[in-house]
Amino acid sequence: MPTDFLLSAIVLTPGVVGLLLLATPREAVRLQRWVSLLASVATLVFAAVAWSRIDPANASFQFVEARTWLPSLGIGYRLGMDGISLVLVLLTALLQPIVFISSWRSIHDKVKGYVVAMLLLETGVLGAFLATDMFLFYVFWELMLVPMYFIIGVWGGERRIYAAVKFVLFTLAGSLLMLVAIIYLSFVFHSQTGTWSFAYEDMLRASVPMGQGFWHSPQMLLFAAFALAFAIKVPIFPLHTWLPDAHTEAPTGGSIILAGVLLKLGTYGLLRFNRPLFPEAWQRATPLFLTLAVIGIVYGALVAWAQKDMKKLVAYSSVTHMGFIVLGLFAGTLTSTQGALLQMVNHGLSTGALFLLVGVVYDRRHTRMIEDFGGLAAVMPLYTGAFLIATLSSIGLPGLNGFVGEFLILTGAFPRHPAVVAVAATGVVLGAVYMLSLVRRVFWNPLAIEANRSLPDLTWREVLAFAPLAFFMVWIGVHPGTFLSLSEAAVRRLIGG
Amino acid sequence: MRADLIALLPELMLATLAMAVLLAGLASGKARHGLLGAGAVLALAATGVTLWLAAGATDPGAHFFSGMFVLDHFAIFFKALFLLTAALVVLLSHDYLKRNDYRPGEYLALVMFATVGMMTMASGVNLAVIYVGLELMALSTYILAGYFRREVKSHEAAAKYFVLGAMSSGILLYGLSLIYGATGTLDLATLARVLASAKPGPSALVGVALLACGFLFKVAAVPFHVWTPDVYEGAPTPITAFMSVGPKAAAFAMFLRVFIGGLAPLAASWIWLVGVAAALTMIWGNVAALTQDNVKRMLAYSSIAHAGYALVGLVAGGPAGVNSVLFYMLVYTVTNIGAFGFVILLESRGYAGETVADYAGLARRHPAAAFGMLLFMLSLGGIPPTAGFMGKLYLFAAAVNAGYVWLVVVAVLMSAVSLYYYLRIVLQMYLREGDGAEPATLVAAPWTERVIWACGVAVLVIGLLPAPFLAAARAMAGAVGLL
C-alpha cells in the first residue's frame, strides 16, 4: 500500500463518509450505524498501517503531504506524522469504533445526525493531530467545535443546552486569541524572512523576540495566547469549570471522545507548539504551570471524592489526571515528557472505559447516583470485573497502564522539582481513595434497592466495546516500551534534549 | 466623448432598462410577477455583460468625463458585486411580493435605480459624482423601505430612514463644502496633492470629521447606527437583505475611495477616529444583538457588527487592507442574503416567523433549509470551513500586518460573543422541539429556495477554496491608487 495519501486517508475517511451519510434517508438507521462503524474501523486500519510503516528512529515528520491552498499567505494543506502524533492518532482511531459500538442501542433518536457529527468530529481531531500547517491546525481545531456542540446539545442530559453553550463559548474564547497569535507568528516570520508561511517547520525557525516584562514581550504574549487556548481545552485549573458540565450532560459516546481525545488536544498543543516555538517563555511560565497542575491534581481529587454522581466523579478525576500530564510536560525532562505522552493515552483508555461503564448502568437504571446502587457485584459479575480493571488502571496499579505513566512523570520530575512531586504524589493516594470508595459503594455495599436485583450483566456488545480498552491497558502496563519507543525520538527533538 | 460613454454604458443601460421595467409594470398590472421579475434579472445580467465589454474596451487607468469618473478594477469589482446582489434580491422578492400582493413594477425599477446609484458611487473619483450616486441610491432605498404601504411598520421604517438619512446626507454635504472651501477642489487626486503639499487648516479637518460621520452613518457604524434596527425590522424583508449588503458595500466603496485615496495625506488625523468607531461598532453591535428576540433585529445588529469588522480592514489600509475589505464584502453578501432568504421563507400566512422561538424544531421539518441556515450562521460567526472565516482571516491578517493588533483582539473577542446569538438560532432549529401550537412551516417559495441553495454553495466553496476569489479581489485592488 503506497503511503503518499496515507495521512489524508486517515484524516478524511470519517468526514467524507459522514458527509455522504448526510444524504441517506432518516429512516435508514441500520445502514447509518453500520457504515459509520465501518468507516471508523477503516480509519483504525489506516492508522495501523501508519504504525507498521513509520520509522520511529526518525524524529521528523513522515508520510508528508503538502499541497498549496492559499498561496498568497503561504498557507498549505500540510500533513505529517511523527511518533507523538502517531500515538495519539492510534488512540483516537481506537476509541471511535468503541463509541459507535457503545451507542449502538443507547442512541436511537436522530441516529443520522449523531453518527455524522461523530465522524466529522473524528476528522477534526485527527486533522489537528496531523496538521503541520498552523492554519490548517486551526481549521481542524475549530471543526471540532460544532459537532461537539450538537453532540452535547442534542443527545445530552437535562441541562444539555446550558452545557453545550458553555462548552462552545469557553473553547472559542481561547481559540480565537490563538488565531490572532498564529497570524502574528506568521507575521514575525514574514518580517524576518520576507516570505509568507504558516508551515509549522518554518515557524520553528522564526525567533520571536522575548522583550521585557509581559506586555512588551511578543514571545510571552504569543505563549499566553496559545497556552490559554490549550489550557481551556486540557483543562488546567482554574479554567476547568466547563468540563464537569459538558461531561455530565454529554451522552456516553460524547463523554468518551471528550475525555479520551479532545482533552488531549490541549496537552498535545502545549507540547507541539508552546514548547518548541516559545522556549524562553516556556521556561518563564514553568513555575506557574507546575503550581496550577499541582492545584488541579489535589483539588480535582478532593472534589471528585465529594461527588454523588458517578459521571461527575469520573469527570473531576479527569482534572486530576490531566494535572499529572501538565506536570510531566512542564517538568521538561525526557522521562517526564514521555510519561506525560503515555499518560495521555492511558487517561484516554481508562477514563474512556469508566465513562463507557457508567453509561452501561445508566442505560439500565437511568440514574448515575452512587446512592441508587450497591451490591452490584452479586448481580453483574462481568460488569464488576470490567469496572475493577478500569478503576485499577485509573488509580495506577502496577501491571496496568496508569502506573507506568504516573511513575515516569513523577520520577522524571523529581530531580528538578522534588517539592512539586511530593504534593502531586498525594494525588495518587487520593485517587485510590475516591475510586475505591466508589467501587465499594456501588459494588459491595448491601444490595438494598429492589430495582438493582434484576439488572442484566454486560451484553456481548458491551464486552466487545470494553475488551480492546482492557487489552491495551494490560499491554501498556506490561510492556510500555512498545509505545515509548515510538515517540522517543520525536519527543527528544521537541524538547531539544 | 465616445470613450466617456463607453465607460458609463453599464449605468446608462441599467437606468434605461429600469425605466422600461417601470413602464412595463404600469402597463401590465400586478398579475405579471414572473415576467417583470425575469425582465429585471435579464436586465441586470445584460448590464453585467455590458460591464464586462466596457471594461475590456477601456483603459483601467483612464479617467472619463473630465477626470470625474473611472472604470478601474476596484470599480469593476464593486459593480459586479452590486449586480449580483441586485439579482439575488430580485429573485428573493419574487415569491415575497406575490404572496403579499404588492405590485412588482415600481419595486423592481427602484432596486435597479438604487443599483445604478451604487455603481456610480464605485466609479466616482470626484466628491460631487460620488454624492450624486449616493443620493440616487439613498432615495430609491427610502421608498423601497416603505414599499409595503399596508404595513404600519414599513411606514415607520421609511420615515425614520428618510429623516435620519437626509440628515446624514446634510452632514456629509457640509463636510464636502468645507473641504472644497479649504482646498478649492472636489477631485480626489487633486485633493490628495493639495493636502499633501500644505498643512491643512482647521476647516479642512472639520470637513474630514463631518465627512467621516456621514460615511459612518451610511455603513451603520456606532454611534451612527441607531436607525438600523428599526429600519431593518420594518422594511420588507428582501429590502432589508438588500440594504444590509448593497448600500453597505457601496458605502464601503466610497469610504475606501475617499479616505484611502483622496484623504490619505490626512490619515494620521482620521485613522484613530475610524479605528475607535470600528472597535465601538464591533462591541456594541455584538453585545446588543445578544438580547434581541426578533430575528430581523438581531440580523440588523449583526450587520452593524460586520460593518465594524470591515472597518478594521479600512483602518489597516494599504493594498492588503483594501483587498481584504473587498473580499469581505463578497463573503458577507452571499452569507447575509442567504440568511435573509431563510427569514423570508419563514414568513407565511400572517405568521411573521420573526422571533427566535419560531425557529424551534425547524431542522426536523425542513432539514435542507435549516442546514443552509446553519451554514450562514457559522459563516457570520466566522467558523471554518465557511466563507466568513476566510473573510475574517484576511481582515485580521491585514490589520496585524499594519500593526493594529489591539483592534484584532477586540474583533476576535467580539466574534466569540457573536457566536452566542448565531448559535441561538441553530439551537432553536436543531436542539429544541417546536411546542406544536402553530409550527412554523416554510411556504413553497421555489426562487427563494434556489437563492438559499446558491448562497449556501457559495459559502462553502469560498470557505474551502478561497484562492481564486482572493486572487480576483487582489487583482481588483491591485491598482490601489484608487484615484
Coordinates of C-alpha atoms in Angstrom, one line a residue, chain B residues 7-8 10-12 14-15 18 44 47 51 68-90 107-126 128-142 144 161 218-219 232 238-258 326 329 332-333 337:
Chain B
A7 CA -17.2 53.8 -19.6
L8 CA -20.7 54.9 -18.5
P10 CA -23.4 49.9 -17.9
E11 CA -25.1 52.6 -15.8
L12 CA -26.8 54.1 -18.8
L14 CA -29.3 49.7 -16.4
A15 CA -31.1 53.1 -15.9
A18 CA -35.1 50.2 -15.2
L44 CA -29.1 43.0 -14.6
T47 CA -25.7 45.1 -17.6
L51 CA -19.8 45.9 -17.8
M68 CA -14.6 62.6 -12.7
F69 CA -15.3 59.0 -13.5
V70 CA -13.1 55.9 -13.7
L71 CA -13.7 52.3 -14.6
D72 CA -10.7 50.8 -12.7
H73 CA -10.6 47.3 -11.3
F74 CA -11.8 48.5 -8.0
A75 CA -15.0 49.9 -9.6
I76 CA -15.5 46.8 -11.7
F77 CA -15.3 44.5 -8.7
F78 CA -17.9 46.5 -6.8
K79 CA -20.2 46.9 -9.8
A80 CA -20.1 43.2 -10.4
L81 CA -20.9 42.6 -6.7
F82 CA -23.8 45.1 -6.8
L83 CA -25.3 43.5 -9.9
L84 CA -25.0 40.1 -8.2
T85 CA -26.6 41.5 -5.1
A86 CA -29.5 43.1 -7.0
A87 CA -30.1 39.9 -9.0
L88 CA -30.3 37.8 -5.8
V89 CA -32.6 40.4 -4.2
V90 CA -34.9 40.4 -7.2
Y107 CA -40.3 47.9 -6.8
L108 CA -38.1 46.2 -9.3
A109 CA -37.3 49.5 -11.0
L110 CA -36.3 51.1 -7.7
V111 CA -34.0 48.2 -6.9
M112 CA -32.4 48.8 -10.3
F113 CA -32.2 52.6 -9.8
A114 CA -30.5 52.0 -6.5
T115 CA -28.1 49.8 -8.2
V116 CA -27.3 52.5 -10.7
G117 CA -26.6 54.8 -7.9
M118 CA -24.3 52.3 -6.2
M119 CA -22.4 51.7 -9.4
T120 CA -21.9 55.4 -9.8
M121 CA -20.5 55.7 -6.3
A122 CA -18.0 53.0 -7.0
S123 CA -16.7 54.8 -10.1
G124 CA -16.7 58.4 -8.9
V125 CA -13.4 60.0 -8.3
N126 CA -14.9 63.4 -7.7
A128 CA -19.7 65.6 -6.4
V129 CA -20.2 62.5 -8.6
I130 CA -20.0 60.2 -5.6
Y131 CA -22.6 62.3 -3.8
V132 CA -24.9 62.1 -6.8
G133 CA -24.6 58.3 -6.9
L134 CA -25.2 58.2 -3.1
E135 CA -28.4 60.2 -3.3
L136 CA -29.8 58.2 -6.2
M137 CA -29.1 55.0 -4.1
A138 CA -30.5 56.5 -0.9
L139 CA -33.7 58.0 -2.3
S140 CA -34.5 54.7 -4.1
T141 CA -33.9 52.8 -0.8
Y142 CA -36.1 55.2 1.2
L144 CA -38.3 50.7 -1.0
Y161 CA -34.7 56.1 7.4
K218 CA -24.1 55.1 5.7
V219 CA -22.2 52.0 6.8
Y232 CA -34.3 46.7 9.1
P238 CA -36.0 41.3 0.8
I239 CA -35.3 45.1 1.0
T240 CA -33.7 44.5 4.4
A241 CA -31.5 41.9 2.8
F242 CA -30.7 44.4 0.1
M243 CA -29.9 47.3 2.5
S244 CA -27.7 45.1 4.6
V245 CA -25.4 44.3 1.8
G246 CA -25.8 46.5 -1.3
P247 CA -25.9 50.1 0.0
K248 CA -23.5 49.0 2.8
A249 CA -21.0 47.7 0.3
A250 CA -21.4 50.8 -1.8
A251 CA -20.8 53.0 1.2
F252 CA -17.6 51.0 1.8
A253 CA -16.6 51.5 -1.8
M254 CA -16.8 55.3 -1.4
F255 CA -15.3 55.2 2.1
L256 CA -12.2 53.4 0.7
R257 CA -12.0 55.6 -2.3
V258 CA -12.3 58.8 -0.5
L326 CA -13.3 43.7 -1.0
M329 CA -17.9 42.3 1.1
Y332 CA -20.7 39.0 3.7
T333 CA -23.0 39.5 0.7
I337 CA -28.5 37.3 1.5

